[in-house]
Coordinates of C-alpha atoms in Angstrom, one line a residue:
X1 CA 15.2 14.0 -17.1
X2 CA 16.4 10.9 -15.3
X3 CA 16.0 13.0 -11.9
X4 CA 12.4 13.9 -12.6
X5 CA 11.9 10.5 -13.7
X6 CA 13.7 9.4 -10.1
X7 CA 11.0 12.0 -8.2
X8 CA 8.7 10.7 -9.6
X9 CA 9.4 7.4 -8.7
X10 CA 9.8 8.7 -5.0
X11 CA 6.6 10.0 -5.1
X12 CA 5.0 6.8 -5.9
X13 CA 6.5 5.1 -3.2
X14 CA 5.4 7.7 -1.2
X15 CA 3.5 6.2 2.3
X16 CA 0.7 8.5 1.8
X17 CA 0.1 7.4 -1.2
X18 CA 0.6 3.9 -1.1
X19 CA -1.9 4.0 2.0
X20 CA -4.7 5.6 -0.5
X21 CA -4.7 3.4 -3.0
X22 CA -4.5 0.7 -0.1
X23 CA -8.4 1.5 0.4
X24 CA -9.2 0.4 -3.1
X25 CA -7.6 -2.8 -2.8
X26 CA -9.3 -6.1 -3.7
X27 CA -10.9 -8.1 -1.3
X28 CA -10.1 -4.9 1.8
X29 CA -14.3 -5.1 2.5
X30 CA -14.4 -1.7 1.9
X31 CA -15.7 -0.4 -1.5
X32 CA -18.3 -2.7 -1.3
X33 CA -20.0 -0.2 1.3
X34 CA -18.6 3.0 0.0
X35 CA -20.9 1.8 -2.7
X36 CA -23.5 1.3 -0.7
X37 CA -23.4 4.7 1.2
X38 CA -22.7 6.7 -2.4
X39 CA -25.9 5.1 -3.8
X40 CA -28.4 5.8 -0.7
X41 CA -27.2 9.4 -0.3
X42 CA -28.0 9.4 -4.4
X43 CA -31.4 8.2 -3.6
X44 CA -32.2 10.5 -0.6
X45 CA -31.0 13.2 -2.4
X46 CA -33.2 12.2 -5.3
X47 CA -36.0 11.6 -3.1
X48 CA -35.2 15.1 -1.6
X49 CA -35.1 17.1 -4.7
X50 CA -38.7 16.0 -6.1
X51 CA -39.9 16.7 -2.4
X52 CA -38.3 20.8 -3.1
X53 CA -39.6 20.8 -6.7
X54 CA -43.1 19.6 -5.9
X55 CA -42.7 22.8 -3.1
X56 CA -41.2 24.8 -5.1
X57 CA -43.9 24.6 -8.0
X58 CA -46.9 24.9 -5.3
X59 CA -45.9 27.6 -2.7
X60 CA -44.5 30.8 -2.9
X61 CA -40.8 31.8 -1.5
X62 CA -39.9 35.3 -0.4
X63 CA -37.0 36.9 -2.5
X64 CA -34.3 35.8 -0.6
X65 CA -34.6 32.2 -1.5
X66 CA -34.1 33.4 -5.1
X67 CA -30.3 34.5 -3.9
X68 CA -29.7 31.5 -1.4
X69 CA -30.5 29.1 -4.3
X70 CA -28.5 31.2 -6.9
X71 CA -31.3 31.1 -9.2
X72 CA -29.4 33.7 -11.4
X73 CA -26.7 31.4 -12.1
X74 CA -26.9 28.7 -15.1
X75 CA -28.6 25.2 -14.0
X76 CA -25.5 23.6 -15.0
X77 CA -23.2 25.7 -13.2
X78 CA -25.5 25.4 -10.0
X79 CA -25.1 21.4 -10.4
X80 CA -21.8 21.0 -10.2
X81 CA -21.2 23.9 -7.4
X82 CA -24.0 22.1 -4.9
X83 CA -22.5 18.7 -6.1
X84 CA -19.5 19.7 -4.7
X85 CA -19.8 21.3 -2.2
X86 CA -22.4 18.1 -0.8
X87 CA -19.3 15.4 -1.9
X88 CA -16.4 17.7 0.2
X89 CA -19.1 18.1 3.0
X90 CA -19.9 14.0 3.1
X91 CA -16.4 13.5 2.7
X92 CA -15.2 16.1 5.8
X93 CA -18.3 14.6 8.3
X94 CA -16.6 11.0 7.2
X95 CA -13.6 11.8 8.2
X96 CA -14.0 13.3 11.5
X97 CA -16.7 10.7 11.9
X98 CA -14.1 8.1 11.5
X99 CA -11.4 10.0 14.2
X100 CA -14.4 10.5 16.9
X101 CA -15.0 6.7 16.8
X102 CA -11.5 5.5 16.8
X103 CA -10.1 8.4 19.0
X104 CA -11.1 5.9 22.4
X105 CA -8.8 2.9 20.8
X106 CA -5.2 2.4 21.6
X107 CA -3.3 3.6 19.5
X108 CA -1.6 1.6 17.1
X109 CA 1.8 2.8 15.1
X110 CA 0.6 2.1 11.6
X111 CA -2.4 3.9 9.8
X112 CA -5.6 2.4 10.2
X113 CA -5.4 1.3 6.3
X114 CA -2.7 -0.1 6.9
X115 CA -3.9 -2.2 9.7
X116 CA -7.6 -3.3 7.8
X117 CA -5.2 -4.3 5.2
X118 CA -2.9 -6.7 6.8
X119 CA -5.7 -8.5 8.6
X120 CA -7.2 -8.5 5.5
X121 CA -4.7 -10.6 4.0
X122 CA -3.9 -12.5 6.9
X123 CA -7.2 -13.8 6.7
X124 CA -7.1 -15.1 3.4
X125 CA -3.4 -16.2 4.6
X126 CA -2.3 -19.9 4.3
X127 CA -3.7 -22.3 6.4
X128 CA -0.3 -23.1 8.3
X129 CA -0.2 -26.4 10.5
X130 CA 3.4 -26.3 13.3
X131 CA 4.6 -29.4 14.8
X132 CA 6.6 -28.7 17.8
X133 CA 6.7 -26.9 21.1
X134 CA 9.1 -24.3 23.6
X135 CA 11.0 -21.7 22.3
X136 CA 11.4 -22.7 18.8
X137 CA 7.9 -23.2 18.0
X138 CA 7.6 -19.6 19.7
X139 CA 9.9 -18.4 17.1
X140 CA 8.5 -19.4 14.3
X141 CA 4.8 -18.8 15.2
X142 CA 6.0 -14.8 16.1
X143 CA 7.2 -14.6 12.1
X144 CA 4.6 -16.5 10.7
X145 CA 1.5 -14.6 12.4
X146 CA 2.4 -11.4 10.6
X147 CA 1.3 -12.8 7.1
X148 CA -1.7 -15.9 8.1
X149 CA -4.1 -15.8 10.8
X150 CA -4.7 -19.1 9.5
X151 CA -2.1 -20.7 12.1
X152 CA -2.4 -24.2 14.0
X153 CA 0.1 -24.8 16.7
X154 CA 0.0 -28.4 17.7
X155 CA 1.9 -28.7 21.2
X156 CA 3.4 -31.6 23.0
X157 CA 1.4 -32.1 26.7
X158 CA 4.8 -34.3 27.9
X159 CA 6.4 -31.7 29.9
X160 CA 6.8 -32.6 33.0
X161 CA 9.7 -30.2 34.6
X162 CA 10.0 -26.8 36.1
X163 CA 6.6 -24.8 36.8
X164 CA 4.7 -26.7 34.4
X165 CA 5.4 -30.3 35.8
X166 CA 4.1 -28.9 39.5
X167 CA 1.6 -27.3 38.3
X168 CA 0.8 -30.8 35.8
X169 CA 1.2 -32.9 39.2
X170 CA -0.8 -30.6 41.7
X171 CA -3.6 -29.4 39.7
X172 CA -3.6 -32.3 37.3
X173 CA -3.8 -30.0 33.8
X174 CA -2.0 -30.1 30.4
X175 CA 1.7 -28.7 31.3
X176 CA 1.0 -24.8 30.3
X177 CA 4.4 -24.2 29.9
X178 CA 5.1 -24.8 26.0
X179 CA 1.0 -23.1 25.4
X180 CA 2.5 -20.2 27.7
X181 CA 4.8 -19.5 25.3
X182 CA 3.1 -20.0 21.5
X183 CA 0.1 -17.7 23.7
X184 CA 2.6 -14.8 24.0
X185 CA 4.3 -15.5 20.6
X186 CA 0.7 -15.3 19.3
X187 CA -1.1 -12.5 21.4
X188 CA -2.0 -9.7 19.0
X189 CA -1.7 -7.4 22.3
X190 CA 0.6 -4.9 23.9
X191 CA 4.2 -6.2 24.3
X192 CA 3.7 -5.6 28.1
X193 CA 1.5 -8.3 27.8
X194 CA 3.8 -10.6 26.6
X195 CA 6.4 -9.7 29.1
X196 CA 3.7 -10.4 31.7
X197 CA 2.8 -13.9 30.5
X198 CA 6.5 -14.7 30.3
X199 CA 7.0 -13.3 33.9
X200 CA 8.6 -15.5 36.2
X201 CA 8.1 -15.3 40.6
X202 CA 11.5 -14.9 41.9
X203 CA 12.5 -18.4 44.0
X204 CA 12.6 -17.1 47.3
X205 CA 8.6 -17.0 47.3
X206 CA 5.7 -19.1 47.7
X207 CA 5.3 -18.9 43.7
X208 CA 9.4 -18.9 43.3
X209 CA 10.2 -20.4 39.4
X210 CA 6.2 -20.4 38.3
X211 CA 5.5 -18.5 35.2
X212 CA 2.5 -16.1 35.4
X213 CA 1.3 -17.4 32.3
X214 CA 1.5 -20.9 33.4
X215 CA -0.3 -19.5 36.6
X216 CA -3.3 -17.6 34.6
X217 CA -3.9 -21.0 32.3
X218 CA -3.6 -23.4 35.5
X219 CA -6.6 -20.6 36.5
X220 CA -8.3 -20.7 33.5
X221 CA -8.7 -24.2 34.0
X222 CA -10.5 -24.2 37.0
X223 CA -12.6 -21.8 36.3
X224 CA -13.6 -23.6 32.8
X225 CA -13.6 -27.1 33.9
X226 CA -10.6 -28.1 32.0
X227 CA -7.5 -27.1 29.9
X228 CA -9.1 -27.5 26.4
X229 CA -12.0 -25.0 27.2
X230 CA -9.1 -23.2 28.9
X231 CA -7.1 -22.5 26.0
X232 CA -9.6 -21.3 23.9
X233 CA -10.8 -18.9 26.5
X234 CA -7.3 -17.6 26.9
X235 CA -6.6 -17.5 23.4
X236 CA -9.6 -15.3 22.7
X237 CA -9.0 -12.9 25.7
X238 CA -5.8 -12.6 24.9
X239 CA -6.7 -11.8 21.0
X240 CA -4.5 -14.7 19.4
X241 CA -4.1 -15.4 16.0
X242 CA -4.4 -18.5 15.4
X243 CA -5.0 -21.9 17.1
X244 CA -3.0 -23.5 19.8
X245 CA -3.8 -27.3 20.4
X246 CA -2.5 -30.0 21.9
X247 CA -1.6 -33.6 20.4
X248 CA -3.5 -35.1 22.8
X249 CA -5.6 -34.7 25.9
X250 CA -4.1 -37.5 27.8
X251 CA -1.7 -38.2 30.2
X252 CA 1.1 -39.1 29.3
X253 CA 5.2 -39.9 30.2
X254 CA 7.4 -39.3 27.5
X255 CA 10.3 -42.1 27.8
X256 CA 13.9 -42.6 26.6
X257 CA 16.6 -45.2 25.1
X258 CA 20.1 -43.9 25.5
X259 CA 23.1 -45.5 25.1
X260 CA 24.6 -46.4 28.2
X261 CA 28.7 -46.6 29.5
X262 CA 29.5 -48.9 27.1
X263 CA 28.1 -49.0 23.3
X264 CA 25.8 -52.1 24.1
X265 CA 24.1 -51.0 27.0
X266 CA 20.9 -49.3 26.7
X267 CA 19.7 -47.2 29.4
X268 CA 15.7 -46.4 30.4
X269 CA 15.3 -42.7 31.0
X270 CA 11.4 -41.8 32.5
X271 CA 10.3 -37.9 31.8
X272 CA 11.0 -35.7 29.6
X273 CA 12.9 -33.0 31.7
X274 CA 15.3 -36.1 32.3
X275 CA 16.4 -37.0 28.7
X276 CA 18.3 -33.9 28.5
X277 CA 20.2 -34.5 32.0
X278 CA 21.5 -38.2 31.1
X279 CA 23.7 -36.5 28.6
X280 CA 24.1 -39.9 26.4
X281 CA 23.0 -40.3 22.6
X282 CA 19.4 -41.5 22.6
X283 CA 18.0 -43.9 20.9
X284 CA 14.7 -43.6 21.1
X285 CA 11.7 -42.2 22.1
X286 CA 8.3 -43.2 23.3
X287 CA 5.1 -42.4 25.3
X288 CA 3.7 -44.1 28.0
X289 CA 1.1 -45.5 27.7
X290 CA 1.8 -45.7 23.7
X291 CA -1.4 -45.8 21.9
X292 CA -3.4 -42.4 22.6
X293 CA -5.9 -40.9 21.0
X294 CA -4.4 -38.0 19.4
X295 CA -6.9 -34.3 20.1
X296 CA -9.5 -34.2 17.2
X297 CA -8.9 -31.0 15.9
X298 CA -5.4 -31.4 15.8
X299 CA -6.5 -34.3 13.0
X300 CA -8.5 -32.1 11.3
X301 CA -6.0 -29.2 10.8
X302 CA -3.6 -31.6 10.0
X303 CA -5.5 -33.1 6.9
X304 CA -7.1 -29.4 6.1
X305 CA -3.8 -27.4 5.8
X306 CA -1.4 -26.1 2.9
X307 CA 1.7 -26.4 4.9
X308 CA 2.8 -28.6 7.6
X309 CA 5.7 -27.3 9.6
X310 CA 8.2 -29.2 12.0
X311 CA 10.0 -28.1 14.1
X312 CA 12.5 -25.9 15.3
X313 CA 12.9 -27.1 18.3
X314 CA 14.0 -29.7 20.8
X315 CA 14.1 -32.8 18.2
X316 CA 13.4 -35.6 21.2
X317 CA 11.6 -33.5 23.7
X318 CA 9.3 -31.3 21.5
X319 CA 9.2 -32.2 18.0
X320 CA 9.1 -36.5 18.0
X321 CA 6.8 -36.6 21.0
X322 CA 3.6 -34.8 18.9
X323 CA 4.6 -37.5 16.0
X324 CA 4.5 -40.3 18.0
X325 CA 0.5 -39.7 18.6
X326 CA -0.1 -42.5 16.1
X327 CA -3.0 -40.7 14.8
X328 CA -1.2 -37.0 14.3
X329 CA 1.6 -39.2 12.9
X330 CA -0.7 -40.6 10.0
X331 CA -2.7 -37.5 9.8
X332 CA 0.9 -35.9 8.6
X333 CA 1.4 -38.5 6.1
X334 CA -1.4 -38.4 4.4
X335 CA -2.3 -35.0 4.3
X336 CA -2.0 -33.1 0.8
X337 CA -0.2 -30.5 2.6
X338 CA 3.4 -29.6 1.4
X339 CA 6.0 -30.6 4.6
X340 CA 8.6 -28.6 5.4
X341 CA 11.2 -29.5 8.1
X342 CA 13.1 -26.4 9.6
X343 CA 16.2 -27.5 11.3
X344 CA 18.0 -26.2 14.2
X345 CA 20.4 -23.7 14.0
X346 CA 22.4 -25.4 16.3
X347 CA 22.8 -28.6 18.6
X348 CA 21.5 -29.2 21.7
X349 CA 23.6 -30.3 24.9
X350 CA 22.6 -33.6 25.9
X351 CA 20.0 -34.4 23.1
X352 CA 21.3 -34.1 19.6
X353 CA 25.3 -33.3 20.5
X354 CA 27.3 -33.5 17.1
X355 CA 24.6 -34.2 14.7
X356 CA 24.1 -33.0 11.5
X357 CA 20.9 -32.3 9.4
X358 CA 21.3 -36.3 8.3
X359 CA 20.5 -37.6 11.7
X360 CA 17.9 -34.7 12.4
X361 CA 15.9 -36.8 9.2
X362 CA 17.2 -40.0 10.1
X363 CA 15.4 -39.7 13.9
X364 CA 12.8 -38.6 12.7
X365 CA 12.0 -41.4 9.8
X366 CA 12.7 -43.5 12.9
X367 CA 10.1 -42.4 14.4
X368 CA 7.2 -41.7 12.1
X369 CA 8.9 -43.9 9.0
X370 CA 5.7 -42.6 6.2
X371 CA 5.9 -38.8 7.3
X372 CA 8.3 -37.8 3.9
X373 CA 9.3 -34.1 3.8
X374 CA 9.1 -31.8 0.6
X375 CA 12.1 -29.7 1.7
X376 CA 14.5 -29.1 4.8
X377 CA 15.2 -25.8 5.8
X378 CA 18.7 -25.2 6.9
X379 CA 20.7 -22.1 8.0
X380 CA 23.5 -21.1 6.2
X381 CA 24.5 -17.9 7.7
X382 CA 27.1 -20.1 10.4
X383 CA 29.5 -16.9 11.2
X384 CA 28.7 -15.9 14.5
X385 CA 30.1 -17.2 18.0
X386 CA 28.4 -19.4 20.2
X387 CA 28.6 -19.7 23.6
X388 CA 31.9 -21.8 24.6
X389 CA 30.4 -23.0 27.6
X390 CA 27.2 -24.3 26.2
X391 CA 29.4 -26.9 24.2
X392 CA 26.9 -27.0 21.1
X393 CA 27.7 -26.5 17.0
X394 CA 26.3 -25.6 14.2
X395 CA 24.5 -27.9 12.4
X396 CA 24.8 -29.2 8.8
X397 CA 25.0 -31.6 5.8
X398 CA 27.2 -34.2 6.8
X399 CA 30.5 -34.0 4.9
X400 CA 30.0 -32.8 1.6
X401 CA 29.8 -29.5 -0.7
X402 CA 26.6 -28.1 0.5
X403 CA 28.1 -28.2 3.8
X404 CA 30.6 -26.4 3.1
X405 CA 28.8 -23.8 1.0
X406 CA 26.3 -23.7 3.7
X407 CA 29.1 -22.9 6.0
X408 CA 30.6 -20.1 3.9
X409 CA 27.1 -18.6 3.6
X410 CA 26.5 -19.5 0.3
X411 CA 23.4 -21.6 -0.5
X412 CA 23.3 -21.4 -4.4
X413 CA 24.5 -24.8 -4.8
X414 CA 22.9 -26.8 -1.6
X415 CA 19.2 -25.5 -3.2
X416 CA 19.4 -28.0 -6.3
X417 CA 20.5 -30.6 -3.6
X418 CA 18.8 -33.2 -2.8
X419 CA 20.1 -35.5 0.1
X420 CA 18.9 -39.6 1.0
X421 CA 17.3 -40.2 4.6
X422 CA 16.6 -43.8 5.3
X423 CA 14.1 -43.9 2.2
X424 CA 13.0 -40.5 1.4
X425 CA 15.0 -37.7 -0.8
X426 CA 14.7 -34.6 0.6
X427 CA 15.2 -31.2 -1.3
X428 CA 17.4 -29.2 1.0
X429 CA 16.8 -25.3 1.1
X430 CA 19.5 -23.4 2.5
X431 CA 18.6 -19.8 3.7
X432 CA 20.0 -17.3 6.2
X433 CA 17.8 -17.8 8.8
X434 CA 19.8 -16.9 12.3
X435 CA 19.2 -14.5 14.6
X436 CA 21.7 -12.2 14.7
X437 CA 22.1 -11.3 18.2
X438 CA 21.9 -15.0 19.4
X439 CA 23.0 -17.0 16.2
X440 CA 22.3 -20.6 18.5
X441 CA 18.8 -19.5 17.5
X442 CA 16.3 -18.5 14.1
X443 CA 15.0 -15.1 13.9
X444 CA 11.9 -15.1 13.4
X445 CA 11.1 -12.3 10.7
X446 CA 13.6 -14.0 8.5
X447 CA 12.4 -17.6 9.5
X448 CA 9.0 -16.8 7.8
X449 CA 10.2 -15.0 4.6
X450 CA 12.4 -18.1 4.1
X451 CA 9.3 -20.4 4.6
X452 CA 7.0 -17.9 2.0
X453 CA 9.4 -17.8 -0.3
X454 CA 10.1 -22.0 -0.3
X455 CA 6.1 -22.3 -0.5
X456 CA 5.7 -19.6 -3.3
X457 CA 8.3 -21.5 -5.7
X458 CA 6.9 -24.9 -5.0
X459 CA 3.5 -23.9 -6.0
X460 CA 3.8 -21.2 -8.6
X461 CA 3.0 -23.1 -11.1
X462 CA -0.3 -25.1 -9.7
X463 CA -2.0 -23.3 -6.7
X464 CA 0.1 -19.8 -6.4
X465 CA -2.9 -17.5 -5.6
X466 CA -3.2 -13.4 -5.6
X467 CA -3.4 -13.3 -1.9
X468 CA 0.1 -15.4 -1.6
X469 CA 1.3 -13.5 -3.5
X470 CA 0.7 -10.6 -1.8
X471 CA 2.4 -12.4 1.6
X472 CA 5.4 -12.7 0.1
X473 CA 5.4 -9.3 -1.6
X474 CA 5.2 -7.6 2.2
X475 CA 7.4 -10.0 3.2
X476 CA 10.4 -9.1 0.8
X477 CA 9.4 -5.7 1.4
X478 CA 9.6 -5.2 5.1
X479 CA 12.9 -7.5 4.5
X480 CA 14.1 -4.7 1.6
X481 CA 13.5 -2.1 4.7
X482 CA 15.4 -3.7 7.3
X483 CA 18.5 -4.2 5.1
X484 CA 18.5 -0.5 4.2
X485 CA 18.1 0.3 8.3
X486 CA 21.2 -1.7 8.9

């Protein structure tokens, strides 16, 4: 019995089946029109039928009609065979109706059900608000667009190195560097696509150490008239999901206090690709000129959204310069949104060397004292190598049990924690979050099922709705099926 009762079990699990009942899933947009179609094929054939009676009862038929209709079978009989035989007819000419129309699309891995029903509920997804910018924001946004379409990316414009401070200093256009990349993260296109945006002109040419990407959005530009209209143009030719927007449209410097030779000396450091090169523990940071207005609809996401996400990412260079936009700073505070804080995996090389997830909050109260987090989300899975030569650790709690327990991969007790930052308690949420293959870095699969699962918990009780729900049910899911892979 128990192994019929197991078969069974398998059988309900089955893909095939699952995809079925998929198409009869709430809110999918699809029985709605089913109906539709099943009532005016009633009707016509309704309207059809007293047409052939009102002929039949006024005109004569030879004898073969009297065969062809099966007149000498019962009228209930007859019923159900023509009824059948229409229904398995309408249902056939659907089906290779629906294969004629999408046999000239690419093709996609998943079943068509499968894909209506995913953008079905990404639609409905949560409305999703990042603060941050270069390859952390790219991370999390590349997780995160699998369950919401309902993403904001708000980007720091103070880049001003490599390809995207030439191209900010020639062409005078938001640095596309840090859009490049949440683009591509975003792009609901061909992974070749990606690799193309993220392709980078070998040095020993006239284009040597531009990105393509940074090229088509410097392009864009000109041929819109400037780099707002241009990333919404590239966002919609390149299918994103989601919205990528900067903190502000002006130009701006982003500016440094670091700590000079000696403990009292304080040291002025001009661009942002320069922070990182002093190599000495910074102080501060600031834009010049300080008081800019901050991009309008980055205000508006800010105060419409259910989650507001900083970071990961550089903590002086990507995160803190979008904050200190006064107005993207206030919109943050007062927002109704819950905040959740993901910190780095590890320390950066001349920006945050030795600190732990204290001074991440501490810097950041610094510098936008009323944005207060709901939770901090910190990586507890620290038993893979990094790079000796990059001289960074992993971060954590500063010395006390839910450091160590984050260290030995166990987060039961950090969860209840709750840790002081200048005047804020922050809940800290201790998941295994790193990637694998580079553990310096988040994966971003597990990044976002660590972020669902936070939200789902915090709002069970008040706001938890069927469609969340369903997010974090595919998310444990597809995590359930990777575990068995490995």
């Amino acid at each position: 019995m128990s192994l019929v009762h197991a078969l069974r079990k398998l059988a309900r699990q089955s893909p095939a089946r699952s995809s079925a009942w998929k198409w009869l899933s709430v809110g999918i947009g699809v029985k709605r029109w089913l109906v539709v179609l099943l009532a005016g094929i009633t009707i016509l054939s309704l309207g059809v039928a007293y047409l052939f009676v009102s002929i039949y009862r006024e005109q004569p038929f030879p004898d073969f009609v009297y065969y062809l209709t099966l007149q000498f079978v019962p009228r209930a009989v007859r019923a159900v065979l023509f009824g059948t035989v229409g229904i398995l007819l309408v249902a056939f000419g659907l089906y290779k109706l629906n294969q004629a129309l999408l046999a000239g699309l690419p093709s996609r891995p998943v079943s068509l059900v499968e894909n209506l029903y995913r953008k079905r509920m990404r639609q409905r997804g949560l409305k999703i608000v990042c603060i941050g910018g270069g390859t952390g924001m790219s991370t999390l946004l590349r997780g995160l667009k699998n369950y919401s379409d309902n993403l904001t990316a708000i980007i720091t414009v103070a880049d001003d190195g490599g390809s995207s401070g030439r191209l900010r200093q020639e062409l005078g256009v938001l640095p596309p560097g840090d859009f490049r990349q949440c683009i591509a993260a975003l792009a609901d296109a061909e992974p070749l696509m990606a690799r193309l945006l993220e392709y980078r002109f070998p040095n020993d040419t006239g284009l040597g150490g531009h990105a393509f990407g940074n090229l088509f959005i410097a392009a864009m530009a000109g041929v819109t008239g400037n780099s707002e209209r241009a990333l919404l143009e590239a966002s919609r030719v390149l299918a994103v999901r989601g919205t990528i927007l900067p903190s502000t449209l002006e130009d701006v410097t982003l500016c440094a206090e670091v700590r000079g030779t000696h403990e009292s000396q304080i040291a002025r450091v001009t661009g942002e690709s320069q922070i990182a090169k002093f190599g000495k523990p910074v102080e501060r940071v600031y834009l010049e000129p300080e008081r800019v207005p901050a991009y309008p609809g980055a205000v508006r996401a800010l105060l419409d959204a259910d989650l507001i996400i900083a970071g990961p990412g550089s903590l002086y260079t990507s995160v803190l310069p979008n904050l200190l936009v006064e107005q993207i700073c206030q919109a943050a505070t007062v927002s109704p949104a819950l905040k959740l804080f993901v910190c780095n995996v590890a320390t950066e090389r001349g920006e945050t060397d030795h600190y732990t997830v204290e001074d991440y909050l501490q810097a950041l109260h610094n510098h936008c004292a009323g944005f207060e987090f709901d939770g901090i989300l910190i990586n507890n899975q620290v038993t893979g190598t990094l790079p000796p030569q990059a001289r960074i650790d992993f971060v954590a709690p500063r010395g006390n049990a839910a450091a160590g327990n984050a260290a030995a991969g166990n987060a039961a007790a950090g969860n209840a924690a709750a840790r002081r930052s200048g005047t804020e308690t922050v809940p800290y949420i201790f998941a295994d979050v790193v990637d694998d293959e580079r553990p310096w870095r988040h994966d971003s699969e597990k990044l976002a099922r660590a972020i669902l699962r936070w939200y789902t918990k915090r709002t069970k009780v008040t706001t938890l709705t069927r469609h969340h729900s369903a997010m974090l049910e595919q998310a444990e899911k597809q995590g359930s099926r990777e575990q068995v892979v490995q």
